[in-house]
mmCIF file of C-alpha atoms in Angstrom:
data_model
loop_
_atom_site.group_PDB
_atom_site.id
_atom_site.type_symbol
_atom_site.label_atom_id
_atom_site.label_comp_id
_atom_site.label_asym_id
_atom_site.label_seq_id
_atom_site.Cartn_x
_atom_site.Cartn_y
_atom_site.Cartn_z
ATOM 1 C CA UNK A 1 -2.857 22.239 18.338
ATOM 2 C CA UNK A 2 -1.042 18.867 18.776
ATOM 3 C CA UNK A 3 -3.143 15.821 19.481
ATOM 4 C CA UNK A 4 -3.109 12.200 20.054
ATOM 5 C CA UNK A 5 -5.412 9.426 18.834
ATOM 6 C CA UNK A 6 -5.583 5.853 20.289
ATOM 7 C CA UNK A 7 -8.564 4.347 18.593
ATOM 8 C CA UNK A 8 -8.786 0.858 20.389
ATOM 9 C CA UNK A 9 -9.837 1.164 24.127
ATOM 10 C CA UNK A 10 -8.868 -2.148 24.612
ATOM 11 C CA UNK A 11 -6.465 -4.683 23.113
ATOM 12 C CA UNK A 12 -7.014 -8.344 23.478
ATOM 13 C CA UNK A 13 -4.316 -10.946 22.987
ATOM 14 C CA UNK A 14 -2.721 -14.326 24.173
ATOM 15 C CA UNK A 15 0.026 -14.714 26.047
ATOM 16 C CA UNK A 16 2.954 -15.856 23.532
ATOM 17 C CA UNK A 17 1.411 -13.732 20.505
ATOM 18 C CA UNK A 18 2.538 -10.581 18.904
ATOM 19 C CA UNK A 19 0.728 -7.411 19.905
ATOM 20 C CA UNK A 20 0.254 -3.994 18.272
ATOM 21 C CA UNK A 21 -1.142 -0.771 20.199
ATOM 22 C CA UNK A 22 -2.164 2.076 17.558
ATOM 23 C CA UNK A 23 -1.391 5.598 17.633
ATOM 24 C CA UNK A 24 -1.984 8.096 15.417
ATOM 25 C CA UNK A 25 -0.834 11.756 15.868
ATOM 26 C CA UNK A 26 -1.324 15.696 14.518
ATOM 27 C CA UNK A 27 1.144 18.074 15.381
ATOM 28 C CA UNK A 28 2.890 21.094 13.642
ATOM 29 C CA UNK A 29 6.440 20.838 12.966
ATOM 30 C CA UNK A 30 8.701 17.421 13.826
ATOM 31 C CA UNK A 31 6.863 15.405 16.393
ATOM 32 C CA UNK A 32 8.566 14.165 19.757
ATOM 33 C CA UNK A 33 6.589 10.729 20.339
ATOM 34 C CA UNK A 34 6.131 8.656 23.123
ATOM 35 C CA UNK A 35 4.746 5.836 24.663
ATOM 36 C CA UNK A 36 4.033 5.176 28.352
ATOM 37 C CA UNK A 37 2.595 2.129 30.723
ATOM 38 C CA UNK A 38 0.233 2.806 33.599
ATOM 39 C CA UNK A 39 -0.297 0.031 36.118
ATOM 40 C CA UNK A 40 -3.309 0.234 38.294
ATOM 41 C CA UNK A 41 -3.007 3.481 40.951
ATOM 42 C CA UNK A 42 0.346 4.244 39.795
ATOM 43 C CA UNK A 43 2.101 7.183 37.915
ATOM 44 C CA UNK A 44 3.141 6.533 34.356
ATOM 45 C CA UNK A 45 6.343 4.782 33.460
ATOM 46 C CA UNK A 46 8.188 5.755 30.148
ATOM 47 C CA UNK A 47 8.757 2.890 27.648
ATOM 48 C CA UNK A 48 10.193 4.419 24.468
ATOM 49 C CA UNK A 49 10.354 7.481 22.418
ATOM 50 C CA UNK A 50 11.097 8.595 18.708
ATOM 51 C CA UNK A 51 13.012 11.715 18.279
ATOM 52 C CA UNK A 52 14.789 11.650 14.893
ATOM 53 C CA UNK A 53 16.832 8.909 13.301
ATOM 54 C CA UNK A 54 15.416 5.297 12.924
ATOM 55 C CA UNK A 55 11.992 4.734 12.212
ATOM 56 C CA UNK A 56 11.995 1.678 14.639
ATOM 57 C CA UNK A 57 12.636 2.412 18.083
ATOM 58 C CA UNK A 58 13.397 -0.114 20.858
ATOM 59 C CA UNK A 59 12.429 0.202 24.271
ATOM 60 C CA UNK A 60 11.807 -1.143 27.680
ATOM 61 C CA UNK A 61 10.450 -4.709 28.625
ATOM 62 C CA UNK A 62 10.908 -5.768 24.970
ATOM 63 C CA UNK A 63 8.332 -3.059 23.115
ATOM 64 C CA UNK A 64 9.177 -1.088 20.145
ATOM 65 C CA UNK A 65 7.500 1.251 18.105
ATOM 66 C CA UNK A 66 7.310 2.158 14.382
ATOM 67 C CA UNK A 67 7.312 5.754 13.261
ATOM 68 C CA UNK A 68 5.524 6.534 10.336
ATOM 69 C CA UNK A 69 5.540 9.855 8.750
ATOM 70 C CA UNK A 70 3.182 9.459 5.731
ATOM 71 C CA UNK A 71 0.376 7.633 8.067
ATOM 72 C CA UNK A 72 1.260 9.932 11.153
ATOM 73 C CA UNK A 73 1.427 6.905 12.973
ATOM 74 C CA UNK A 74 3.650 5.496 15.846
ATOM 75 C CA UNK A 75 2.357 2.244 16.813
ATOM 76 C CA UNK A 76 3.493 0.122 19.759
ATOM 77 C CA UNK A 77 4.717 -3.468 19.368
ATOM 78 C CA UNK A 78 6.007 -6.510 21.025
ATOM 79 C CA UNK A 79 6.779 -9.829 19.432
ATOM 80 C CA UNK A 80 5.514 -11.886 21.874
ATOM 81 C CA UNK A 81 3.169 -10.791 24.557
ATOM 82 C CA UNK A 82 3.515 -11.499 28.392
ATOM 83 C CA UNK A 83 0.891 -11.592 30.977
ATOM 84 C CA UNK A 84 2.314 -9.138 32.789
ATOM 85 C CA UNK A 85 2.007 -7.131 29.870
ATOM 86 C CA UNK A 86 -1.609 -6.399 30.896
ATOM 87 C CA UNK A 87 -2.058 -2.483 31.696
ATOM 88 C CA UNK A 88 -2.864 0.908 30.216
ATOM 89 C CA UNK A 89 -1.048 2.111 27.372
ATOM 90 C CA UNK A 90 -0.599 5.697 26.368
ATOM 91 C CA UNK A 91 0.590 7.364 23.330
ATOM 92 C CA UNK A 92 1.916 11.296 24.077
ATOM 93 C CA UNK A 93 2.876 13.866 21.334
ATOM 94 C CA UNK A 94 5.151 16.989 21.984
ATOM 95 C CA UNK A 95 5.998 19.656 19.571
ATOM 96 C CA UNK A 96 9.582 20.865 21.003
ATOM 97 C CA UNK A 97 10.060 20.271 24.791
ATOM 98 C CA UNK A 98 7.337 21.616 26.169
ATOM 99 C CA UNK A 99 3.276 21.048 25.646
ATOM 100 C CA UNK A 100 3.101 17.243 26.296
ATOM 101 C CA UNK A 101 -0.407 15.541 25.375
ATOM 102 C CA UNK A 102 -1.547 12.264 25.731
ATOM 103 C CA UNK A 103 -3.979 10.017 24.056
ATOM 104 C CA UNK A 104 -7.131 8.424 25.979
ATOM 105 C CA UNK A 105 -5.180 5.512 26.171
ATOM 106 C CA UNK A 106 -5.587 1.821 25.270
ATOM 107 C CA UNK A 107 -6.125 -1.298 27.910
ATOM 108 C CA UNK A 108 -3.792 -3.917 26.909
ATOM 109 C CA UNK A 109 -5.484 -7.531 28.310
ATOM 110 C CA UNK A 110 -3.126 -10.709 27.752
ATOM 111 C CA UNK A 111 -4.694 -13.897 28.444
ATOM 112 C CA UNK A 112 -2.825 -17.133 29.674
ATOM 113 C CA UNK B 1 19.785 11.177 39.650
ATOM 114 C CA UNK B 2 16.488 13.004 39.398
ATOM 115 C CA UNK B 3 13.581 12.177 41.326
ATOM 116 C CA UNK B 4 9.879 13.536 41.383
ATOM 117 C CA UNK B 5 7.778 13.951 44.481
ATOM 118 C CA UNK B 6 4.018 14.105 45.047
ATOM 119 C CA UNK B 7 2.091 14.283 47.852
ATOM 120 C CA UNK B 8 -0.472 13.275 49.531
ATOM 121 C CA UNK B 9 -0.923 10.129 47.877
ATOM 122 C CA UNK B 10 -4.663 9.774 48.642
ATOM 123 C CA UNK B 11 -7.007 12.626 49.898
ATOM 124 C CA UNK B 12 -10.963 12.996 50.642
ATOM 125 C CA UNK B 13 -12.531 16.551 50.585
ATOM 126 C CA UNK B 14 -15.620 17.849 51.356
ATOM 127 C CA UNK B 15 -17.183 19.988 48.561
ATOM 128 C CA UNK B 16 -16.460 23.765 49.169
ATOM 129 C CA UNK B 17 -13.193 22.625 50.894
ATOM 130 C CA UNK B 18 -9.551 24.330 49.566
ATOM 131 C CA UNK B 19 -7.089 22.030 47.930
ATOM 132 C CA UNK B 20 -3.594 21.881 47.678
ATOM 133 C CA UNK B 21 -1.449 19.503 46.165
ATOM 134 C CA UNK B 22 2.296 19.711 45.755
ATOM 135 C CA UNK B 23 4.742 18.551 43.427
ATOM 136 C CA UNK B 24 8.560 18.907 43.738
ATOM 137 C CA UNK B 25 11.478 17.792 41.600
ATOM 138 C CA UNK B 26 15.041 16.802 42.574
ATOM 139 C CA UNK B 27 18.337 16.675 40.768
ATOM 140 C CA UNK B 28 17.518 19.137 37.898
ATOM 141 C CA UNK B 29 16.924 22.514 36.794
ATOM 142 C CA UNK B 30 14.778 24.307 34.951
ATOM 143 C CA UNK B 31 12.379 21.675 34.192
ATOM 144 C CA UNK B 32 8.984 21.779 32.501
ATOM 145 C CA UNK B 33 6.234 21.042 35.140
ATOM 146 C CA UNK B 34 2.882 19.672 34.337
ATOM 147 C CA UNK B 35 -0.177 18.805 36.009
ATOM 148 C CA UNK B 36 -2.578 16.098 34.594
ATOM 149 C CA UNK B 37 -5.851 14.508 35.997
ATOM 150 C CA UNK B 38 -7.187 11.281 34.908
ATOM 151 C CA UNK B 39 -10.335 10.099 35.254
ATOM 152 C CA UNK B 40 -12.012 6.866 35.539
ATOM 153 C CA UNK B 41 -8.607 5.207 35.155
ATOM 154 C CA UNK B 42 -8.137 6.295 31.408
ATOM 155 C CA UNK B 43 -6.913 9.145 29.430
ATOM 156 C CA UNK B 44 -4.903 12.243 30.767
ATOM 157 C CA UNK B 45 -6.545 15.332 30.593
ATOM 158 C CA UNK B 46 -3.203 18.524 30.535
ATOM 159 C CA UNK B 47 -4.467 20.787 33.172
ATOM 160 C CA UNK B 48 -1.788 23.175 33.649
ATOM 161 C CA UNK B 49 1.772 23.235 32.283
ATOM 162 C CA UNK B 50 5.004 25.567 33.363
ATOM 163 C CA UNK B 51 8.290 26.223 31.735
ATOM 164 C CA UNK B 52 9.747 28.604 34.374
ATOM 165 C CA UNK B 53 8.823 30.324 37.671
ATOM 166 C CA UNK B 54 5.595 32.063 37.725
ATOM 167 C CA UNK B 55 4.941 31.033 33.969
ATOM 168 C CA UNK B 56 1.961 28.968 34.366
ATOM 169 C CA UNK B 57 -0.208 28.020 30.913
ATOM 170 C CA UNK B 58 -3.767 26.680 32.017
ATOM 171 C CA UNK B 59 -5.097 23.988 29.503
ATOM 172 C CA UNK B 60 -8.560 24.080 30.208
ATOM 173 C CA UNK B 61 -11.235 26.542 32.039
ATOM 174 C CA UNK B 62 -11.889 24.975 35.669
ATOM 175 C CA UNK B 63 -11.991 25.259 39.084
ATOM 176 C CA UNK B 64 -8.220 24.820 39.611
ATOM 177 C CA UNK B 65 -4.965 27.102 39.585
ATOM 178 C CA UNK B 66 -1.499 26.579 39.230
ATOM 179 C CA UNK B 67 1.739 27.914 40.751
ATOM 180 C CA UNK B 68 5.102 27.805 40.678
ATOM 181 C CA UNK B 69 6.629 29.613 43.459
ATOM 182 C CA UNK B 70 9.867 27.888 43.202
ATOM 183 C CA UNK B 71 12.101 26.337 40.145
ATOM 184 C CA UNK B 72 11.214 22.859 41.170
ATOM 185 C CA UNK B 73 8.302 23.547 43.271
ATOM 186 C CA UNK B 74 4.583 22.868 41.199
ATOM 187 C CA UNK B 75 1.257 23.615 43.279
ATOM 188 C CA UNK B 76 -2.027 22.531 42.160
ATOM 189 C CA UNK B 77 -4.990 24.287 44.368
ATOM 190 C CA UNK B 78 -8.679 25.018 44.350
ATOM 191 C CA UNK B 79 -10.576 27.464 46.220
ATOM 192 C CA UNK B 80 -13.760 25.454 46.763
ATOM 193 C CA UNK B 81 -14.106 21.942 45.235
ATOM 194 C CA UNK B 82 -16.290 20.470 43.431
ATOM 195 C CA UNK B 83 -17.606 16.972 43.011
ATOM 196 C CA UNK B 84 -16.327 17.017 39.566
ATOM 197 C CA UNK B 85 -13.015 17.842 40.834
ATOM 198 C CA UNK B 86 -12.460 14.434 41.924
ATOM 199 C CA UNK B 87 -9.893 12.158 39.876
ATOM 200 C CA UNK B 88 -6.003 11.258 39.839
ATOM 201 C CA UNK B 89 -4.047 14.041 39.824
ATOM 202 C CA UNK B 90 -0.395 13.054 37.990
ATOM 203 C CA UNK B 91 2.475 15.562 38.290
ATOM 204 C CA UNK B 92 5.496 15.326 35.669
ATOM 205 C CA UNK B 93 8.326 17.206 34.619
ATOM 206 C CA UNK B 94 10.951 17.192 31.300
ATOM 207 C CA UNK B 95 14.175 18.747 31.309
ATOM 208 C CA UNK B 96 16.434 19.931 28.805
ATOM 209 C CA UNK B 97 18.561 17.308 28.428
ATOM 210 C CA UNK B 98 15.817 14.542 28.911
ATOM 211 C CA UNK B 99 12.934 14.833 26.636
ATOM 212 C CA UNK B 100 10.437 12.180 27.779
ATOM 213 C CA UNK B 101 8.395 12.742 31.051
ATOM 214 C CA UNK B 102 8.850 11.392 34.562
ATOM 215 C CA UNK B 103 5.753 11.150 36.553
ATOM 216 C CA UNK B 104 5.066 11.413 40.613
ATOM 217 C CA UNK B 105 2.871 8.836 41.756
ATOM 218 C CA UNK B 106 -0.175 10.401 41.777
ATOM 219 C CA UNK B 107 -2.814 11.771 44.182
ATOM 220 C CA UNK B 108 -6.225 10.101 44.398
ATOM 221 C CA UNK B 109 -8.335 13.024 45.143
ATOM 222 C CA UNK B 110 -11.923 12.231 46.325
ATOM 223 C CA UNK B 111 -14.606 15.015 46.783
ATOM 224 C CA UNK B 112 -17.363 14.170 48.994
#
């Protein structure tokens, strides 16, 4: 069965500094990996995905993620954080285009 | 373009009452459909997913059921709500051409 681990409940970073939100996964076969962001009382918004190809994936709002097969990781990164990036971030994995499983989420807090 | 509708946005129901949450997708055919529950603003728990009409996979034993009477309609139901059914319920879809999931705005259910 596939699973996702987000080891940090919360990440704190100062505005302008780089940020990393960690994600590791477990899946049989080739993984399809995703990052989503959630603002309070709203649905999830898609940020980026890795299906195949380049290990560095660029997405919305300046976010990027690096796929590392040997470490089974898919960490979310941004070179310079904004206060408006403060939200709840979810990593997700699927094996094929069916069952999509999410991690427990990481709260990102960017301080001015 | 594709859109997903989920309603109602908020719902307060007494213990023991029935539940019906509806989700519909427009602008696509044969989507994969999902119901998730999010408790306490954190992790998403996959409740049900469906790859076609009448095909429902249940992920966890619970007081809920799901049905897919039409290709783009997904319904979450309960015959008798429990206090523990309170939470934020999210519907999502993935398509054959789009590997990422698109989410509805969610339903905040409070069982009193």
